[in-house]
C-alpha positions as CSV (number, residue, x, y, z in Angstrom):
1,M,-1.3,11.8,11.9
2,G,1.8,13.5,10.4
3,S,2.0,17.1,9.3
4,I,3.7,18.7,6.3
5,Y,4.1,22.5,6.5
6,L,4.3,24.1,3.0
7,I,6.0,27.4,3.5
8,R,6.2,29.9,0.7
9,H,9.5,31.8,0.4
10,G,10.0,35.3,1.6
11,Q,9.6,38.3,-0.8
12,A,12.0,38.0,-3.7
13,S,13.5,40.8,-5.8
14,F,10.6,41.5,-8.2
15,G,11.7,43.7,-11.1
16,A,15.4,43.3,-10.3
17,D,17.9,41.6,-12.6
18,D,17.9,38.6,-10.4
19,Y,14.5,37.7,-9.0
20,D,15.9,34.7,-7.0
21,V,17.2,36.8,-4.2
22,L,15.3,37.7,-1.0
23,S,14.6,41.4,-0.6
24,P,15.2,43.0,2.8
25,I,11.5,42.5,3.5
26,G,11.8,38.9,2.5
27,I,14.6,38.3,5.0
28,R,12.6,40.0,7.8
29,Q,9.6,37.9,6.9
30,A,11.6,34.7,7.3
31,Q,13.0,35.9,10.7
32,V,9.5,36.6,11.9
33,L,8.3,33.2,10.8
34,G,11.2,31.4,12.5
35,K,10.5,33.2,15.8
36,Y,6.8,32.6,15.6
37,L,7.2,28.8,15.0
38,A,9.8,28.6,17.8
39,Q,7.5,30.4,20.2
40,L,4.6,28.0,19.2
41,G,6.8,25.0,20.0
42,V,6.6,23.7,16.5
43,N,9.6,21.3,16.3
44,F,10.3,19.8,12.8
45,D,11.6,16.3,12.3
46,R,12.8,17.2,8.8
47,C,13.2,20.4,6.8
48,I,13.3,20.4,3.0
49,A,13.7,23.2,0.5
50,G,13.6,23.4,-3.2
51,G,16.7,24.2,-5.2
52,L,16.1,27.9,-5.6
53,R,18.1,30.4,-3.6
54,R,15.0,32.3,-2.3
55,Q,13.6,29.0,-1.0
56,Q,16.8,27.9,0.7
57,H,17.6,31.4,2.1
58,T,14.1,31.5,3.7
59,A,14.6,28.2,5.3
60,E,18.1,29.0,6.6
61,T,16.9,32.4,8.0
62,A,13.9,30.9,9.7
63,L,15.8,27.9,11.1
64,A,18.5,30.2,12.5
65,E,15.9,31.5,14.9
66,F,15.5,27.9,16.3
67,T,19.3,27.6,16.6
68,A,19.5,30.9,18.4
69,L,17.1,29.6,21.1
70,D,19.0,26.3,21.3
71,L,16.0,24.4,19.9
72,P,16.4,21.2,17.9
73,T,17.1,22.2,14.3
74,P,17.3,19.5,11.6
75,L,19.7,19.8,8.7
76,L,18.2,21.4,5.6
77,E,17.6,18.9,2.8
78,I,17.4,20.0,-0.8
79,D,14.8,18.5,-3.2
80,R,14.4,20.1,-6.6
81,A,10.9,18.5,-6.9
82,F,9.8,21.6,-4.9
83,D,11.3,24.2,-7.2
84,E,8.9,26.7,-8.7
85,F,8.0,26.4,-12.4
86,D,10.1,28.5,-14.7
87,A,7.9,31.5,-15.1
88,D,10.4,33.3,-17.4
89,A,10.5,30.3,-19.7
90,V,6.7,30.2,-19.8
91,I,6.5,33.9,-20.6
92,R,9.2,33.6,-23.4
93,A,7.4,30.7,-25.0
94,L,3.8,32.0,-24.9
95,L,4.0,35.8,-25.0
96,P,4.9,36.2,-28.7
97,A,1.6,34.8,-29.9
98,M,-0.3,37.3,-27.7
99,L,1.4,40.4,-29.1
100,P,-1.1,41.1,-31.9
101,D,-3.8,41.4,-29.2
102,E,-1.5,42.9,-26.5
103,P,1.0,45.2,-28.4
104,E,2.3,46.7,-25.1
105,A,2.9,43.4,-23.5
106,L,6.6,43.2,-24.2
107,H,7.3,46.6,-22.8
108,V,5.3,45.7,-19.7
109,M,7.1,42.5,-19.1
110,R,10.5,44.1,-19.5
111,N,9.5,46.9,-17.0
112,A,7.4,44.8,-14.6
113,A,8.3,46.8,-11.5
114,E,6.8,50.0,-13.0
115,H,3.7,48.2,-14.3
116,R,2.7,45.8,-11.5
117,G,-1.0,45.8,-12.2
118,E,-0.7,45.3,-15.9
119,F,2.1,42.8,-15.4
120,Q,-0.3,40.7,-13.2
121,R,-3.1,40.9,-15.8
122,L,-0.8,39.7,-18.6
123,F,0.9,37.1,-16.5
124,A,-2.5,35.6,-15.5
125,L,-3.5,35.4,-19.2
126,I,-0.2,33.6,-20.0
127,I,-0.7,31.2,-17.1
128,G,-4.2,30.5,-18.4
129,R,-2.7,29.4,-21.7
130,W,-0.1,27.3,-20.0
131,L,-2.6,25.5,-17.9
132,S,-4.8,24.7,-20.8
133,G,-2.2,22.6,-22.5
134,D,-3.2,24.0,-25.9
135,Y,0.0,26.0,-26.2
136,D,2.6,23.4,-25.1
137,T,5.9,23.9,-27.0
138,D,9.1,21.8,-27.3
139,G,11.5,22.4,-24.5
140,L,9.0,24.0,-22.2
141,Q,7.8,22.1,-19.1
142,S,4.1,21.7,-19.4
143,W,1.7,22.3,-16.5
144,L,1.1,18.5,-16.3
145,G,4.8,17.9,-16.3
146,F,5.2,20.4,-13.4
147,V,2.4,18.7,-11.5
148,A,4.1,15.3,-12.0
149,Q,7.3,16.8,-10.6
150,V,5.7,18.1,-7.5
151,E,3.6,14.9,-7.0
152,A,6.9,12.9,-7.1
153,G,8.3,15.1,-4.3
154,L,5.2,14.6,-2.2
155,L,5.2,10.9,-2.6
156,A,8.9,10.7,-1.7
157,I,8.2,12.4,1.6
158,L,5.2,10.2,2.3
159,E,7.1,7.0,1.6
160,S,9.9,7.8,4.1
161,A,7.9,9.7,6.8
162,G,7.1,8.3,10.2
163,P,3.4,8.4,11.3
164,N,3.7,11.5,13.5
165,E,6.5,13.4,11.8
166,R,6.4,17.2,11.3
167,I,8.0,18.1,8.1
168,A,8.7,21.6,6.8
169,V,8.9,22.2,3.0
170,F,10.2,25.7,2.0
171,T,8.9,26.2,-1.5
172,S,7.0,28.6,-3.9
173,G,3.5,29.7,-4.7
174,G,3.2,27.6,-7.9
175,T,4.4,24.5,-6.2
176,I,1.8,25.0,-3.4
177,T,-0.8,25.6,-6.1
178,A,0.1,22.3,-7.8
179,L,-0.3,20.5,-4.4
180,L,-3.6,22.1,-3.8
181,H,-4.7,20.9,-7.2
182,L,-3.6,17.4,-6.5
183,I,-4.9,17.1,-3.0
184,T,-8.3,18.9,-3.3
185,R,-8.9,18.0,-7.0
186,M,-9.6,21.6,-7.6
187,P,-9.4,22.5,-11.3
188,A,-6.1,24.2,-12.2
189,P,-7.6,27.6,-13.2
190,Q,-9.4,27.8,-9.8
191,A,-6.3,26.7,-8.0
192,F,-4.3,29.5,-9.6
193,E,-6.9,32.0,-8.5
194,L,-5.9,31.1,-5.0
195,N,-2.2,31.2,-6.0
196,W,-2.4,35.0,-6.4
197,Q,-3.5,35.2,-2.7
198,I,-0.6,33.2,-1.2
199,V,1.4,35.5,1.1
200,N,5.2,35.3,1.3
201,T,6.2,33.0,4.2
202,S,2.6,31.9,4.7
203,L,2.0,28.4,6.3
204,N,-0.1,25.8,4.5
205,Q,-0.5,22.6,6.5
206,L,-1.2,19.1,5.1
207,K,-2.1,16.2,7.4
208,F,-1.2,12.7,6.3
209,R,-1.7,9.1,7.2
210,G,0.3,6.8,5.0
211,R,-0.4,8.0,1.5
212,E,-3.7,9.7,2.5
213,V,-3.2,13.5,2.5
214,A,-5.7,16.3,3.4
215,L,-5.4,20.0,3.4
216,A,-5.6,21.3,7.1
217,S,-5.0,25.0,6.6
218,F,-4.2,27.4,3.8
219,N,-2.3,30.7,3.6
220,S,-1.9,31.3,7.3
221,H,0.2,34.4,7.9
222,A,-0.7,35.3,11.5
223,H,3.0,35.7,12.3
224,L,3.0,38.8,10.0
225,Q,-0.5,40.1,10.9
226,L,0.4,40.1,14.7
227,L,3.1,42.7,14.0
228,N,0.6,45.1,12.6
229,T,3.1,46.0,9.9
230,P,1.2,46.0,6.6
231,E,4.4,46.3,4.5
232,L,5.4,42.8,5.6
233,I,2.4,41.3,3.9
234,T,3.5,40.8,0.3
235,Y,2.5,38.5,-2.5
236,R,5.4,38.3,-4.9
Protein backbone atom coordinates (compact mmCIF):
# COMPACT_ATOMS: atom_id res chain seq x y z
CA MET A 1 0.00 0.00 0.00
CA GLY A 2 1.01 3.59 -0.54
CA SER A 3 1.12 6.29 2.12
CA ILE A 4 0.13 9.94 2.16
CA TYR A 5 1.47 11.96 5.06
CA LEU A 6 -0.71 15.00 5.75
CA ILE A 7 1.48 17.47 7.60
CA ARG A 8 0.07 20.58 9.19
CA HIS A 9 2.16 23.73 8.80
CA GLY A 10 4.23 25.12 11.64
CA GLN A 11 2.91 27.80 13.96
CA ALA A 12 1.87 30.87 11.99
CA SER A 13 1.79 34.48 13.19
CA PHE A 14 -1.52 34.57 15.05
CA GLY A 15 -2.60 38.09 15.89
CA ALA A 16 -0.05 39.72 13.57
CA ASP A 17 -0.90 41.79 10.51
CA ASP A 18 0.03 38.84 8.29
CA TYR A 19 -0.95 35.44 9.69
CA ASP A 20 0.55 33.59 6.71
CA VAL A 21 4.13 33.75 8.03
CA LEU A 22 5.79 31.13 10.22
CA SER A 23 6.69 32.34 13.69
CA PRO A 24 10.15 31.51 15.11
CA ILE A 25 8.48 28.60 16.90
CA GLY A 26 6.92 27.48 13.61
CA ILE A 27 10.32 27.42 11.92
CA ARG A 28 11.77 25.41 14.80
CA GLN A 29 8.88 22.95 14.63
CA ALA A 30 9.52 22.38 10.93
CA GLN A 31 13.23 21.81 11.53
CA VAL A 32 12.49 19.29 14.28
CA LEU A 33 10.00 17.51 12.01
CA GLY A 34 12.52 17.23 9.17
CA LYS A 35 15.23 15.82 11.43
CA TYR A 36 12.79 13.33 12.95
CA LEU A 37 11.58 12.03 9.58
CA ALA A 38 15.14 11.78 8.28
CA GLN A 39 16.22 9.81 11.35
CA LEU A 40 13.24 7.46 10.91
CA GLY A 41 14.32 6.81 7.34
CA VAL A 42 11.09 8.10 5.85
CA ASN A 43 11.94 8.81 2.21
CA PHE A 44 9.30 10.61 0.17
CA ASP A 45 8.69 9.95 -3.52
CA ARG A 46 6.77 13.22 -3.84
CA CYS A 47 6.31 16.31 -1.71
CA ILE A 48 3.35 18.63 -2.25
CA ALA A 49 2.36 21.86 -0.52
CA GLY A 50 -0.62 24.12 -0.80
CA GLY A 51 -0.20 27.61 -2.19
CA LEU A 52 0.09 29.39 1.17
CA ARG A 53 3.44 30.68 2.41
CA ARG A 54 3.19 28.97 5.80
CA GLN A 55 2.60 25.62 4.09
CA GLN A 56 5.47 26.02 1.64
CA HIS A 57 7.89 27.41 4.25
CA THR A 58 7.17 24.44 6.50
CA ALA A 59 7.87 22.06 3.64
CA GLU A 60 11.06 23.82 2.56
CA THR A 61 12.39 23.97 6.13
CA ALA A 62 11.65 20.31 6.84
CA LEU A 63 13.07 19.12 3.53
CA ALA A 64 16.24 21.15 4.09
CA GLU A 65 17.03 18.71 6.89
CA PHE A 66 16.97 15.86 4.34
CA THR A 67 19.26 17.80 2.02
CA ALA A 68 21.68 18.55 4.87
CA LEU A 69 22.06 14.80 5.43
CA ASP A 70 22.50 14.09 1.68
CA LEU A 71 19.23 12.17 1.61
CA PRO A 72 17.03 12.02 -1.49
CA THR A 73 14.83 15.12 -1.54
CA PRO A 74 12.10 15.42 -4.15
CA LEU A 75 11.26 18.80 -5.62
CA LEU A 76 8.40 20.58 -3.89
CA GLU A 77 5.21 20.66 -5.97
CA ILE A 78 2.49 23.24 -5.38
CA ASP A 79 -1.20 22.33 -5.53
CA ARG A 80 -3.70 24.93 -4.34
CA ALA A 81 -6.28 22.20 -3.75
CA PHE A 82 -4.53 21.83 -0.37
CA ASP A 83 -4.87 25.50 0.61
CA GLU A 84 -6.67 26.28 3.85
CA PHE A 85 -10.19 27.69 3.61
CA ASP A 86 -10.31 31.48 3.83
CA ALA A 87 -11.09 31.94 7.51
CA ASP A 88 -10.98 35.74 7.26
CA ALA A 89 -13.59 35.68 4.50
CA VAL A 90 -15.81 33.34 6.54
CA ILE A 91 -15.57 35.66 9.54
CA ARG A 92 -16.31 38.79 7.48
CA ALA A 93 -19.34 37.17 5.88
CA LEU A 94 -20.92 35.55 8.93
CA LEU A 95 -19.93 37.72 11.89
CA PRO A 96 -22.29 40.69 11.27
CA ALA A 97 -25.42 38.61 11.82
CA MET A 98 -24.06 37.46 15.20
CA LEU A 99 -23.42 40.94 16.59
CA PRO A 100 -26.85 41.43 18.20
CA ASP A 101 -26.15 38.35 20.36
CA GLU A 102 -22.37 38.90 20.63
CA PRO A 103 -21.87 42.69 20.88
CA GLU A 104 -18.16 42.35 21.79
CA ALA A 105 -17.38 40.01 18.91
CA LEU A 106 -15.97 42.63 16.58
CA HIS A 107 -13.56 43.91 19.25
CA VAL A 108 -12.46 40.36 20.06
CA MET A 109 -11.83 39.46 16.43
CA ARG A 110 -9.81 42.63 15.86
CA ASN A 111 -7.68 41.93 18.95
CA ALA A 112 -7.48 38.15 18.77
CA ALA A 113 -4.01 37.83 20.28
CA GLU A 114 -5.24 39.47 23.51
CA HIS A 115 -8.47 37.44 23.68
CA ARG A 116 -7.45 33.95 22.58
CA GLY A 117 -10.06 32.02 24.56
CA GLU A 118 -12.93 34.27 23.53
CA PHE A 119 -11.69 34.33 19.94
CA GLN A 120 -11.78 30.52 19.84
CA ARG A 121 -15.32 30.43 21.24
CA LEU A 122 -16.59 32.90 18.66
CA PHE A 123 -14.65 31.31 15.82
CA ALA A 124 -16.17 27.92 16.65
CA LEU A 125 -19.66 29.47 16.53
CA ILE A 126 -18.91 31.05 13.15
CA ILE A 127 -17.52 27.77 11.79
CA GLY A 128 -20.64 25.98 13.00
CA ARG A 129 -22.76 28.35 10.92
CA TRP A 130 -20.48 27.88 7.90
CA LEU A 131 -20.66 24.09 8.16
CA SER A 132 -24.45 24.12 8.35
CA GLY A 133 -24.82 25.64 4.88
CA ASP A 134 -27.70 27.79 6.16
CA TYR A 135 -25.66 30.98 5.96
CA ASP A 136 -24.02 30.60 2.54
CA THR A 137 -23.48 33.94 0.83
CA ASP A 138 -22.53 35.01 -2.67
CA GLY A 139 -18.78 35.16 -3.16
CA LEU A 140 -17.98 33.02 -0.11
CA GLN A 141 -16.70 29.50 -0.66
CA SER A 142 -19.11 27.13 1.07
CA TRP A 143 -18.05 24.22 3.24
CA LEU A 144 -19.22 21.83 0.52
CA GLY A 145 -17.23 23.79 -2.05
CA PHE A 146 -14.13 23.56 0.12
CA VAL A 147 -14.59 19.81 0.59
CA ALA A 148 -14.91 19.40 -3.19
CA GLN A 149 -11.66 21.35 -3.66
CA VAL A 150 -9.78 19.12 -1.23
CA GLU A 151 -11.30 15.93 -2.64
CA ALA A 152 -10.14 16.93 -6.12
CA GLY A 153 -6.59 17.29 -4.80
CA LEU A 154 -6.70 13.87 -3.16
CA LEU A 155 -8.08 12.20 -6.28
CA ALA A 156 -5.36 13.79 -8.40
CA ILE A 157 -2.72 12.27 -6.13
CA LEU A 158 -4.34 8.84 -6.18
CA GLU A 159 -4.68 8.80 -9.95
CA SER A 160 -0.98 9.47 -10.51
CA ALA A 161 0.51 7.57 -7.54
CA GLY A 162 2.44 4.34 -7.76
CA PRO A 163 1.28 1.45 -5.55
CA ASN A 164 3.94 1.86 -2.85
CA GLU A 165 4.70 5.56 -3.03
CA ARG A 166 5.22 7.75 0.02
CA ILE A 167 3.82 11.21 -0.54
CA ALA A 168 4.05 14.19 1.80
CA VAL A 169 1.37 16.88 1.67
CA PHE A 170 2.14 20.04 3.65
CA THR A 171 -1.20 21.65 4.33
CA SER A 172 -3.45 23.12 7.05
CA GLY A 173 -5.83 22.07 9.80
CA GLY A 174 -9.04 22.77 7.89
CA THR A 175 -7.81 20.81 4.89
CA ILE A 176 -6.90 17.84 7.09
CA THR A 177 -10.34 18.11 8.69
CA ALA A 178 -12.05 18.01 5.28
CA LEU A 179 -10.08 14.87 4.41
CA LEU A 180 -11.03 13.25 7.72
CA HIS A 181 -14.65 14.05 6.93
CA LEU A 182 -14.34 12.51 3.46
CA ILE A 183 -12.40 9.39 4.43
CA THR A 184 -14.08 8.45 7.71
CA ARG A 185 -17.54 9.85 6.84
CA MET A 186 -17.48 11.62 10.17
CA PRO A 187 -20.07 14.43 10.31
CA ALA A 188 -18.50 17.82 9.71
CA PRO A 189 -19.21 19.25 13.21
CA GLN A 190 -17.51 16.27 14.87
CA ALA A 191 -14.61 16.49 12.44
CA PHE A 192 -14.10 20.12 13.43
CA GLU A 193 -14.04 19.15 17.09
CA LEU A 194 -10.91 17.19 16.16
CA ASN A 195 -9.63 20.13 14.12
CA TRP A 196 -9.09 22.18 17.26
CA GLN A 197 -6.71 19.45 18.52
CA ILE A 198 -4.43 19.27 15.45
CA VAL A 199 -0.92 20.24 16.51
CA ASN A 200 1.33 22.33 14.28
CA THR A 201 3.60 20.05 12.16
CA SER A 202 1.69 16.96 13.30
CA LEU A 203 1.66 13.88 11.04
CA ASN A 204 -1.57 12.33 9.82
CA GLN A 205 -1.06 9.21 7.72
CA LEU A 206 -3.37 7.85 5.05
CA LYS A 207 -2.91 4.42 3.47
CA PHE A 208 -4.15 3.89 -0.07
CA ARG A 209 -4.58 1.15 -2.62
CA GLY A 210 -5.87 2.51 -5.91
CA ARG A 211 -8.72 4.82 -4.94
CA GLU A 212 -9.32 3.11 -1.60
CA VAL A 213 -8.08 5.29 1.26
CA ALA A 214 -8.01 4.66 5.01
CA LEU A 215 -6.86 6.72 7.97
CA ALA A 216 -3.81 5.06 9.56
CA SER A 217 -2.83 7.67 12.16
CA PHE A 218 -3.99 11.08 13.33
CA ASN A 219 -2.22 14.04 14.91
CA SER A 220 1.07 12.30 15.74
CA HIS A 221 3.53 14.82 17.17
CA ALA A 222 6.10 12.56 18.82
CA HIS A 223 8.87 14.63 17.22
CA LEU A 224 7.83 17.53 19.45
CA GLN A 225 6.98 15.50 22.55
CA LEU A 226 10.41 13.82 22.57
CA LEU A 227 12.10 17.17 23.07
CA ASN A 228 10.19 17.74 26.32
CA THR A 229 9.73 21.38 25.31
CA PRO A 230 6.05 22.22 25.88
CA GLU A 231 6.24 25.57 24.09
CA LEU A 232 6.80 23.72 20.79
CA ILE A 233 3.36 22.10 21.02
CA THR A 234 1.00 24.67 19.55
CA TYR A 235 -2.40 24.62 17.89
CA ARG A 236 -2.65 27.78 15.77
